[in-house]
Amino acid sequence: MKRRDFLRKANMAAYAAIGATAPNVLAERRGAPIQDPKADSVILLWMAGGMAHTETFDPKRYVPFETGVESKRVLSTFPSIDTAVDNIKLSQGLENIGSVMDRGTLIRSHVLADLGHILHSRHQYHWHTGYEPPLTVAAPHMGAWVAYTRGKRNEAMPPFIEIGQSYDGNGEAEELKAFTTGGFLGSEFGPFRIADPENAMQTVQPPAGMTAGRFEKRDKIFRKLLEASPLREYGSDYQKDSFLRALDNAHQLLSSPSAQAFDLSQEPKAIYDRYNTGKFGQGCLLARRLVEQGARFIEVTSEYYPFKGWDTHDNGHTRLVEMKRMIDAPIAQLILDLEERGLLDRTLVILASEFSRDLMMEGKPGAEVKPQAKVQENITDLKFYGMHRHFTAASSVVMWGGGVKQGFVYGKTADERPCETVENPIKVRDLHATIYQALGVPPDFALEIERRPFFVTVDGKGRPRQDIFA
Amino acid sequence: MALLLSGVLILKLAAAATAAEETGVPEHFAAVRHVVEEHCGECHTGSNRKGGFSLNTQAAILEGSDNGEVLTLGEGGAASLLYELVTTKDEDIRMPPKGEGLTAEEADALRAWIDAGLPWEEGFAFGEPQKAKTPFREVALPEATAVDKASLTNPVDRFLAPYFARNGKELGEPVDDRRFIRRVSLDLVGLLPDTDRVERFVADTDPDKRAKLVDELLADQIAYADHWMTFWNDRLRNNYYGTGFIDGGRLQITGWLYESLLENKPYDQFVHELIDPVPGSEGYVKGIVWRGVVNASQRPVIQAAQNVSQVFLGTNLKCASCHDSFTDGWKLEEAYAFASLFSEEGDLEIVECNNPTGETVQAALLFPELGKVNASAPLAERRKQAADLLTGKNNGLFARTLVNRFWKVFFGRGLVEPVDTMANDAWHPDLLDWLAADFRDSGYDMKHVMRTICTSRAYQLEAVGRPAPEKLQEKNYRYVFEGPYVRRMTAEQLFDAVAKMTGSWASADARDKDPEKKFRGQGGQFISLLKAQQAVLQEQKELDDAHEVPIQVAMRASASKENDFLLTLGRPNREQVVTQRDVFATTLQALELTNGQTFDAMLKRGAVEWTRETQGLSLEDRVTRIYQLALGRAPNAEELKIAAELLRPGFTAEEMADFLWAIFMLPEFQLLY
């Protein structure tokens, strides 16, 4: 039987229900409607550039730096620390996050795809869309799928918000944009971009230099001219109205009290300070404020710039001290704040990265991949001390809220190099199915595009890991 | 019995002839086809013959099932077993056994079809692969019909006047001059017409002035090329920056494309040069060479096969690049044979769902009737042969595919939809076939097709609203042409319209000492575009001494690097072929037009200009000037009154900015109607 015979006719009422314009596809949807969602919002904390599991959430044997130390002996460059959970040790520098590990599930067995060359943008594309690029149709970002399937929580609030990524002057800006998109779902479901959380308010304010009064007057004049325009004579028309509806939505956002959520200066200073480790910390605070106001999907990224952030090709140890300082306090505070506000149960917070890193190994065991960083046999200079190669055979993911178990560890990695996954490997497809399940979206949810089904997880075959849920 | 039977068929065929003429599908059959696909296909079409019964062909139906015949021709539908089975209340025997069964309307359609003697679409069989046909079909041009005293001689109208009549309608009045000049200018060169041109046009009493305007616009080589760059960039995946360029994995074809549009290169040559590259067009078949390991179905040779078939043949090979297609019958082997034409090493090994099969396939065209390519010839020769055949005189599909794309641009909907599935029926096959053959006869002159369309009454009709998506989902929905759809401007048209209104063109200066460097940010080949423009202008100067060669060239949106405005309003990243932009507006687009920085800067700049230029005028003159350029008309009394709230004497640049914004937000400004 033909596969598309399984596809059911589009339920257009569903589009109406989610308050969206129908996408520019002859869409048919498959699978049951949203089933028993545990989470209503998602905050994805994106560790861009490849976060080494052995230096963060899965510490191994610590070998301190000393001149001449043998590279292959070094598994971690930080000692382990205790956390709120007896059997969970984290890497030094994550003390605050350690204190909230009893609220979430730590997945240590996330296995990334083998895309040959290790390329951040392609792996990030894969992680965010669930599909390995290149593709013949533009795949939607996870945020766009969530926006599409779950719609808006608050009419005035964009359903998919991206915080913290600048594109200007970024050598891989086009590669990033290729997956940070609504894809074939259309730009209605695309990202609302906030490059700098400190100035988020600018994105929901009238243009610079315009007062609220002037803004209102401008809109009023427009509406009068609209009424007076002879084009009105030709009657209402869906397409013409679609822009007016969109304009209403924009106006609603700009004049709604929800817009205040974008303004970090309204946060008490003591709380602001707890988050403020820079742009990422501010992004976490902004995410919390937006979830409180009804945002649906938010990605806060540590920001991807080639060779910056987590993308350590040298000075790995020194730079990770900084990276951990950047994420530790704000993430812990985010979890505590959500909990205090009673929002953690219905908000799924996910921390993930496109792959891990290792000091010796490029790619994964058995794969022949050109190494992207030099390794000294015996380290003579601190700058060689760190995880500088890209590793795909294991990576750590943390989830909080949204019905996942608390204080739970899923999967295991080897204690000796290669520190690869040895128990419960979970690839992107199943990880996504698990995330989508928390949101009530079946893994075989599909739309028809160019006369074939496009599933929310590849081939509709993502299998949620039920063990992870409480 | 035999006599009676044929009598019935002949009578009914005569009655159905008019319907078949316009859709290619006999009366009653289209509805029944839908019923069969919806309710019966799972068990009784293709290789499925539950109970020994197949609905694949007329003959198969007459054969009946294991239990004997299901209907007797000539006895009428109501008496047939088939009708009884789908209408009975007895759940145990009802067909289909699952679900709600047929609606009363569907059962009626089935009965009427049996009454009519099972009219059938020629050559059609359920479950058969649906592939587009390639030959040209020579259709006679119908006589001109007189409509409202005027004789409609345009070929499009000669086909459509009877079509309107059959649908109980008449080809209506054309839109007035103001609407026409705005519509046709935006369509052909992507720009709002100048105010004095509009006024001259309206005042012109020449009965032929519309045709002359079309010619004038098409003769504006630079404006035409600037505008159509957008259309071709989307379809040819040509971009100025972006994925793949970083390490030489991708090549622009900007210079080649721009020059081809400037000189209106014949379409057969145009496509030939893309498939069998000449200097400057190599980037097209090269595709995007991604770093790292990619799925076998995304290697450059497969990209070439997919893109050539989709864009030039309206045939989607994306499914068949991984496995035999579930939907249209294309086989993996056929896709690989086609891809082998573009491969350095020749015959490719077939890879199914990324697993090598060990089998190789010989290079061949998708449609063998077009001719044979020497599979063992070197790449250059193979590509040349393929290009010859694909663009050759036997390939009507090649011509139809482009004519249909143009139709969609000008009318908002193709004669065939989706435009990338040319196997589907056109709503007027004769018109499509005639236009395709005429395109061939014109020497594949793209402007000729545009001229034919734009001078037709059909194009000049009042625009009609696009149906809401819900409407399209209704059962028995059938498209009936009533006029062009109201269309959205593309991001580029809108950007250029705003740029024209605000005088905020980015400009390129031909005197620049090092333009290569200066315009690098616009994409590596912007300079080739500039040079091509200068050459055309120089040539014009030589023909006409009075003509000045401008040293400043306004840079159109189509040539410029992406910005937030263009990205949000729908310019795609061109990693994939895009043959249709978003039809409906989105909230993020409205936000961009409410507080977007690029847009706001243009607004402010324009406000300063308009303030300076109109400060000394009366309110009415001031507002009229704005309305004329923006909307091609003067404001009415009510509009003047509203404008006075912002623009009475002593107004500020801020108030001007607010007024301009309100104008820009009007559907009348943003839509093609």
PDB file of C-alpha atoms in Angstrom, chain B residues 217-229 232 254-266 270 445-447 526-540 553 556:
ATOM      1  CA  LEU B 217       8.332  47.861 -20.646  1.00  0.00           C
ATOM      2  CA  LEU B 218       9.749  44.734 -22.264  1.00  0.00           C
ATOM      3  CA  ALA B 219      12.180  46.894 -24.196  1.00  0.00           C
ATOM      4  CA  ASP B 220      13.617  48.304 -20.979  1.00  0.00           C
ATOM      5  CA  GLN B 221      16.411  45.760 -20.865  1.00  0.00           C
ATOM      6  CA  ILE B 222      17.880  46.793 -17.537  1.00  0.00           C
ATOM      7  CA  ALA B 223      14.649  47.082 -15.597  1.00  0.00           C
ATOM      8  CA  TYR B 224      13.454  43.805 -17.081  1.00  0.00           C
ATOM      9  CA  ALA B 225      16.678  41.951 -16.247  1.00  0.00           C
ATOM     10  CA  ASP B 226      16.784  43.426 -12.739  1.00  0.00           C
ATOM     11  CA  HIS B 227      13.266  42.256 -12.065  1.00  0.00           C
ATOM     12  CA  TRP B 228      13.496  38.748 -13.507  1.00  0.00           C
ATOM     13  CA  MET B 229      16.763  38.041 -11.686  1.00  0.00           C
ATOM     14  CA  TRP B 232      15.494  32.945 -11.899  1.00  0.00           C
ATOM     15  CA  THR B 254      25.013  35.914 -11.610  1.00  0.00           C
ATOM     16  CA  GLY B 255      26.948  37.476 -14.475  1.00  0.00           C
ATOM     17  CA  TRP B 256      25.827  34.899 -17.011  1.00  0.00           C
ATOM     18  CA  LEU B 257      22.237  35.082 -15.840  1.00  0.00           C
ATOM     19  CA  TYR B 258      22.070  38.852 -15.893  1.00  0.00           C
ATOM     20  CA  GLU B 259      23.525  39.087 -19.371  1.00  0.00           C
ATOM     21  CA  SER B 260      21.177  36.365 -20.586  1.00  0.00           C
ATOM     22  CA  LEU B 261      18.215  38.353 -19.331  1.00  0.00           C
ATOM     23  CA  LEU B 262      19.536  41.613 -20.731  1.00  0.00           C
ATOM     24  CA  GLU B 263      19.771  40.121 -24.195  1.00  0.00           C
ATOM     25  CA  ASN B 264      16.594  38.047 -23.802  1.00  0.00           C
ATOM     26  CA  LYS B 265      18.459  34.901 -24.678  1.00  0.00           C
ATOM     27  CA  PRO B 266      16.130  32.347 -26.303  1.00  0.00           C
ATOM     28  CA  PHE B 270      19.355  29.605 -22.040  1.00  0.00           C
ATOM     29  CA  ASP B 445      11.312  34.134 -26.964  1.00  0.00           C
ATOM     30  CA  MET B 446      10.340  34.555 -23.315  1.00  0.00           C
ATOM     31  CA  LYS B 447       9.243  38.136 -23.845  1.00  0.00           C
ATOM     32  CA  PHE B 526      27.737  42.221  -8.427  1.00  0.00           C
ATOM     33  CA  ILE B 527      30.359  43.975 -10.464  1.00  0.00           C
ATOM     34  CA  SER B 528      29.627  41.820 -13.501  1.00  0.00           C
ATOM     35  CA  LEU B 529      26.050  42.946 -13.276  1.00  0.00           C
ATOM     36  CA  LEU B 530      27.144  46.551 -13.109  1.00  0.00           C
ATOM     37  CA  LYS B 531      29.403  46.128 -16.129  1.00  0.00           C
ATOM     38  CA  ALA B 532      26.652  44.494 -18.152  1.00  0.00           C
ATOM     39  CA  GLN B 533      24.356  47.406 -17.311  1.00  0.00           C
ATOM     40  CA  GLN B 534      26.958  49.928 -18.364  1.00  0.00           C
ATOM     41  CA  ALA B 535      27.452  48.148 -21.678  1.00  0.00           C
ATOM     42  CA  VAL B 536      23.745  48.332 -22.432  1.00  0.00           C
ATOM     43  CA  LEU B 537      23.622  51.992 -21.498  1.00  0.00           C
ATOM     44  CA  GLN B 538      26.661  52.738 -23.632  1.00  0.00           C
ATOM     45  CA  GLU B 539      25.032  51.038 -26.588  1.00  0.00           C
ATOM     46  CA  GLN B 540      21.881  53.080 -26.102  1.00  0.00           C
ATOM     47  CA  VAL B 553      23.153  53.129 -10.950  1.00  0.00           C
ATOM     48  CA  ARG B 556      17.569  46.981  -7.178  1.00  0.00           C
TER      49      ARG B 556
END
